[in-house]
Structure formats: structure tokens, C-alpha cells
Amino acid sequence: MEINGETITEVKRYDQLNISPAIMKALDKRGFVTATPVQSGAIPYFMEKRDVIAKAPTGTGKTFAFGIPMVEHCDSQGTDVTQLVLAPTRELALQIQDELRDLCEFMEGVRVVCLYGGAPIEKQIKELKNHPQIVVATPGRLMDHMKRRTVRLDHVETVVLDEADRMLDMGFIRDVTHILDLIKNRKNIGMFSATISREVMDISWVYQRDPVEITVQADIQNKPDIDQYRIEVDRGEKAELMAQLLLHGGYERAIAFCNTKNMTDRLAGLLRMRHISCEAIHGDIQQATREKTLQRFRDGKMQVLVATDVAARGLDIDDVDVVFNYDVPDENEYYVHRIGRTGRARKHGIAYTFCSSITEELRMDNIVKGTRNKVKKLKYEKGTLLELPEDGTV
Ligand code: CDP
Ligand code: MG
């Protein structure tokens, strides 16, 4: 881990981080004793209300890295929103809300409200009338509430942009800057992301003062243990290949990624024809249905979740045995995020990427090079998998 360019090796226990008894109790309840590297690095600075940019791979505990100091800064008697988290998707916003609620379980009077699009606004307005100190929101819906004056942000002290790079490249940059401009009394901003893009640096340049930069490399300590394969396969055989792999691998929980909403629906259909229990999640599916699907998947009631990158981003779904890249991802970072769903919590994971055209092969070459991952080549032909020799192209 690096803090402002200096490499730090020490990882701290929560009881070394000046955390109050009520939050320690909540951590204890979950059995957490040692802070993750990004938490060890960010918590002390965030506690002092310093600006922070933290870059750490998916699944390394960024939520608590900002969540613990935010909850710590809440006044349980207070009636103003003082803590604001912005997240790119509704699912992520809800997940952050849940994590924060867990953290303040033993802090009576601290309330967390989640504001996101695609759900009735009246219910959210009612919740806001309960005077939460923490608001977790997607930028669009928060803007709605601000226009209606159903939320007041003039007492906000701390703002966090979670999955900052994603949020900015999803076109929220104007909403985000608008929101930041209106929060005149803020003391600090935290940006948490697996990657730091130029847009994130631009926001930092304008809105942060002397930020502490924390970088957690995907080193051996964090790097998930994932066996990666790329498989040459005819387009028309992909669903069959996936079914075969699921059957022979004995995998109980899988995520399959597609590049388009359309393809997730089609793949879900193809898998169901093969009696594989699955559901698709993407942006056009109703919020309530998406949540139900995710819950069923978490509860182990469904074998395969078929998702687009946007829908799956930031979701804390661990315990996935295998990830399928049914389509080769468009961006190298997506590859890293996708396969990061497996091999979490030091379990062994497997990732398969299907390549069905020269374009996809080249895209995959580029991913392998760009992410410096070790990926074995296989070929699916006449119902069998063949190992291909390493040919030096990657
Ligand atoms: O945001 P990011 O992808 O970095 O990870 P997260 O969703 O905050 O955390 C991934 C998982 O690590 C969650 O299930 C946490 O509860 C868990 N965890 C943690 O945050 N801190 C620990 N000390 C141990 C586990
Ligand atoms: Mg996160």
C-alpha cells in the first residue's frame, strides 16, 4: 500500500484506529478484527476530515474505509444531513446503505437514508422527514430531491464519491460537480475507486485540497487467486459450452457477463432451455425485480446471474465459484472488475472468457497485455476442450 507515494506495509487492527465502542461492537459482531489495507490507510486521515483519494481493487473493503469515519462523525442527536455518499447505481447505493446501517446498529439516533431513481419519490421524502444524518444517493435522484427542496445539504461536511471513476464516466460529471458546488460548508471529500481516471483527477484538482492519496496495489496479499482461461469457440456454441463447463465444474454460483442488455436476456433464455436456473439483471429491469433477483442469488436459490457491467458494478457478491465472460469486455478495467467477483476472501476462483471472432481475440490479447494477467488458451471443438500451446502472441 502506498500513501502519497510512500509504501506502507503495516496493516492495523480496528482497535488501533481510535474507533468508538459502539462501532467496535458492530465490527466485532461481524467478526472483523483486522482492517484491510485501504481501511488502515484511509481511516486515520478521514477521521481528521482530510481529503482522500483511495485507489484499491474491488473487494478490498472500501465501503468501511469511508463508512467508519462517516458514522463516527455523526451526531446522534443531530437533525441535519452531515454525511453524503454518491454512488453510480441504485444497487450499489442500497448496498452501501446496508453496510452503513450495520455499522451504526449500536448507535441509537443515527439514521441512514438511500435516495435512488426508479423508486417512488414519496417514500423517500417521508424517510427524509425522519432527519437522517447520512444520505446515500445516486446523483440524478439526489438532484431531484434538491430541486424539490426535500433534502437540505447545507450542513453536509463530508462527501464521498464511491466508484468515482465509474460515476464520472457514466455521464454524472455535471450532476456531481453541481452537487459539490452547492455544498458550501463541506470539510472534506473522499474519492474511492478501483481505478482513477482523468476525470477523477480533474474533480480532485478542482474540489480537493492537498488530498492524501492512498493506493493499494493488487499485490499477492490482495490479488485474488483466479485461474483464467480464454476459450476459442464458435458463436453458436457458446451457450452449450457454458452449460458443459457449469456441469463438469460442479459450480454452484456463477456470474456470466454480457456486453449488452439484449444479450443478457438472450443468454438467460438459452440457459433456461438447458434447465439451468438463472436470471438476468440490467438497467431496464425494474428495481424491485432486480433486488429480488440479487437476494435470490445471494441466498443460493439460483445458479447463474447474468449481468451487464453496469448492473454488476460495485456489488458485493462474493463466494462466486466462476465468472464467465460470455462476451469479451469492451474495456480492460471491466475485465478486472468482472473476474474480481470470484476468488474473493482468499478462495480459489475461475474465470472463462469466450472468444468467437478475430476482433474478440485481439481484444483479449490487449486485455491480457494491459492487465498482465496469466490466461491459459483453450479451444472448444466438437464438444471437447483442447489446450492450445502458448504462442508468444501475448
Ligand atoms: O468497495 P470494495 O469493492 O473495495 O469492497 P467492499 O464491498 O467494501 O468489501 C468487500 C467485503 O469485504 C464486504 O463483504 C465487507 O464486509 C468485507 N470486509 C471488510 O470490509 N473489512 C474487513 N476487515 C473484512 C471483510
Ligand atoms: Mg465498493
PDB file of N, CA and C in Angstrom, residues 37-38 54-62 192-196 214-217 337:
ATOM      1  N   PRO A  37      -6.047  -3.179   4.017  1.00  0.00           N
ATOM      2  CA  PRO A  37      -5.052  -2.126   3.752  1.00  0.00           C
ATOM      3  C   PRO A  37      -5.675  -0.765   3.432  1.00  0.00           C
ATOM      4  N   VAL A  38      -6.710  -0.726   2.611  1.00  0.00           N
ATOM      5  CA  VAL A  38      -7.271   0.589   2.274  1.00  0.00           C
ATOM      6  C   VAL A  38      -7.928   1.219   3.508  1.00  0.00           C
ATOM      7  N   ALA A  54      -8.601   7.343  -2.717  1.00  0.00           N
ATOM      8  CA  ALA A  54      -8.152   5.986  -2.445  1.00  0.00           C
ATOM      9  C   ALA A  54      -8.421   5.097  -3.647  1.00  0.00           C
ATOM     10  N   LYS A  55      -7.374   4.475  -4.100  1.00  0.00           N
ATOM     11  CA  LYS A  55      -7.497   3.549  -5.212  1.00  0.00           C
ATOM     12  C   LYS A  55      -7.175   2.151  -4.686  1.00  0.00           C
ATOM     13  N   ALA A  56      -8.148   1.279  -4.732  1.00  0.00           N
ATOM     14  CA  ALA A  56      -7.931  -0.087  -4.234  1.00  0.00           C
ATOM     15  C   ALA A  56      -8.820  -1.042  -5.023  1.00  0.00           C
ATOM     16  N   PRO A  57      -8.313  -2.236  -5.291  1.00  0.00           N
ATOM     17  CA  PRO A  57      -9.084  -3.181  -6.111  1.00  0.00           C
ATOM     18  C   PRO A  57     -10.444  -3.512  -5.500  1.00  0.00           C
ATOM     19  N   THR A  58     -11.327  -3.970  -6.326  1.00  0.00           N
ATOM     20  CA  THR A  58     -12.663  -4.397  -5.896  1.00  0.00           C
ATOM     21  C   THR A  58     -12.549  -5.449  -4.798  1.00  0.00           C
ATOM     22  N   GLY A  59     -13.410  -5.338  -3.825  1.00  0.00           N
ATOM     23  CA  GLY A  59     -13.455  -6.350  -2.776  1.00  0.00           C
ATOM     24  C   GLY A  59     -12.450  -6.157  -1.668  1.00  0.00           C
ATOM     25  N   THR A  60     -11.823  -4.976  -1.595  1.00  0.00           N
ATOM     26  CA  THR A  60     -10.800  -4.779  -0.567  1.00  0.00           C
ATOM     27  C   THR A  60     -11.308  -3.924   0.599  1.00  0.00           C
ATOM     28  N   GLY A  61     -12.625  -3.724   0.658  1.00  0.00           N
ATOM     29  CA  GLY A  61     -13.192  -3.090   1.856  1.00  0.00           C
ATOM     30  C   GLY A  61     -13.261  -1.572   1.819  1.00  0.00           C
ATOM     31  N   LYS A  62     -13.461  -1.011   0.644  1.00  0.00           N
ATOM     32  CA  LYS A  62     -13.513   0.458   0.554  1.00  0.00           C
ATOM     33  C   LYS A  62     -14.720   1.045   1.298  1.00  0.00           C
ATOM     34  N   PHE A 192     -13.291   7.194  -3.779  1.00  0.00           N
ATOM     35  CA  PHE A 192     -12.903   5.795  -3.633  1.00  0.00           C
ATOM     36  C   PHE A 192     -13.204   5.075  -4.935  1.00  0.00           C
ATOM     37  N   SER A 193     -12.218   4.356  -5.435  1.00  0.00           N
ATOM     38  CA  SER A 193     -12.388   3.767  -6.746  1.00  0.00           C
ATOM     39  C   SER A 193     -11.374   2.650  -6.956  1.00  0.00           C
ATOM     40  N   ALA A 194     -11.716   1.736  -7.856  1.00  0.00           N
ATOM     41  CA  ALA A 194     -10.743   0.687  -8.184  1.00  0.00           C
ATOM     42  C   ALA A 194      -9.721   1.233  -9.183  1.00  0.00           C
ATOM     43  N   THR A 195     -10.158   2.215  -9.969  1.00  0.00           N
ATOM     44  CA  THR A 195      -9.236   2.841 -10.910  1.00  0.00           C
ATOM     45  C   THR A 195      -9.425   4.347 -10.788  1.00  0.00           C
ATOM     46  N   ILE A 196      -8.397   5.081 -11.087  1.00  0.00           N
ATOM     47  CA  ILE A 196      -8.501   6.540 -11.033  1.00  0.00           C
ATOM     48  C   ILE A 196      -8.341   7.068 -12.462  1.00  0.00           C
ATOM     49  N   ILE A 214      -4.055   7.355  -1.453  1.00  0.00           N
ATOM     50  CA  ILE A 214      -3.780   6.009  -0.938  1.00  0.00           C
ATOM     51  C   ILE A 214      -3.968   5.011  -2.070  1.00  0.00           C
ATOM     52  N   THR A 215      -2.954   4.234  -2.318  1.00  0.00           N
ATOM     53  CA  THR A 215      -3.039   3.262  -3.404  1.00  0.00           C
ATOM     54  C   THR A 215      -2.793   1.869  -2.856  1.00  0.00           C
ATOM     55  N   VAL A 216      -3.714   1.007  -3.100  1.00  0.00           N
ATOM     56  CA  VAL A 216      -3.498  -0.389  -2.715  1.00  0.00           C
ATOM     57  C   VAL A 216      -3.336  -1.182  -3.999  1.00  0.00           C
ATOM     58  N   GLN A 217      -2.154  -1.720  -4.184  1.00  0.00           N
ATOM     59  CA  GLN A 217      -1.901  -2.493  -5.392  1.00  0.00           C
ATOM     60  C   GLN A 217      -2.584  -3.851  -5.288  1.00  0.00           C
ATOM     61  N   HIS A 337     -12.638  -5.977 -13.150  1.00  0.00           N
ATOM     62  CA  HIS A 337     -13.807  -5.939 -12.269  1.00  0.00           C
ATOM     63  C   HIS A 337     -14.613  -7.227 -12.339  1.00  0.00           C
TER      64      HIS A 337
END
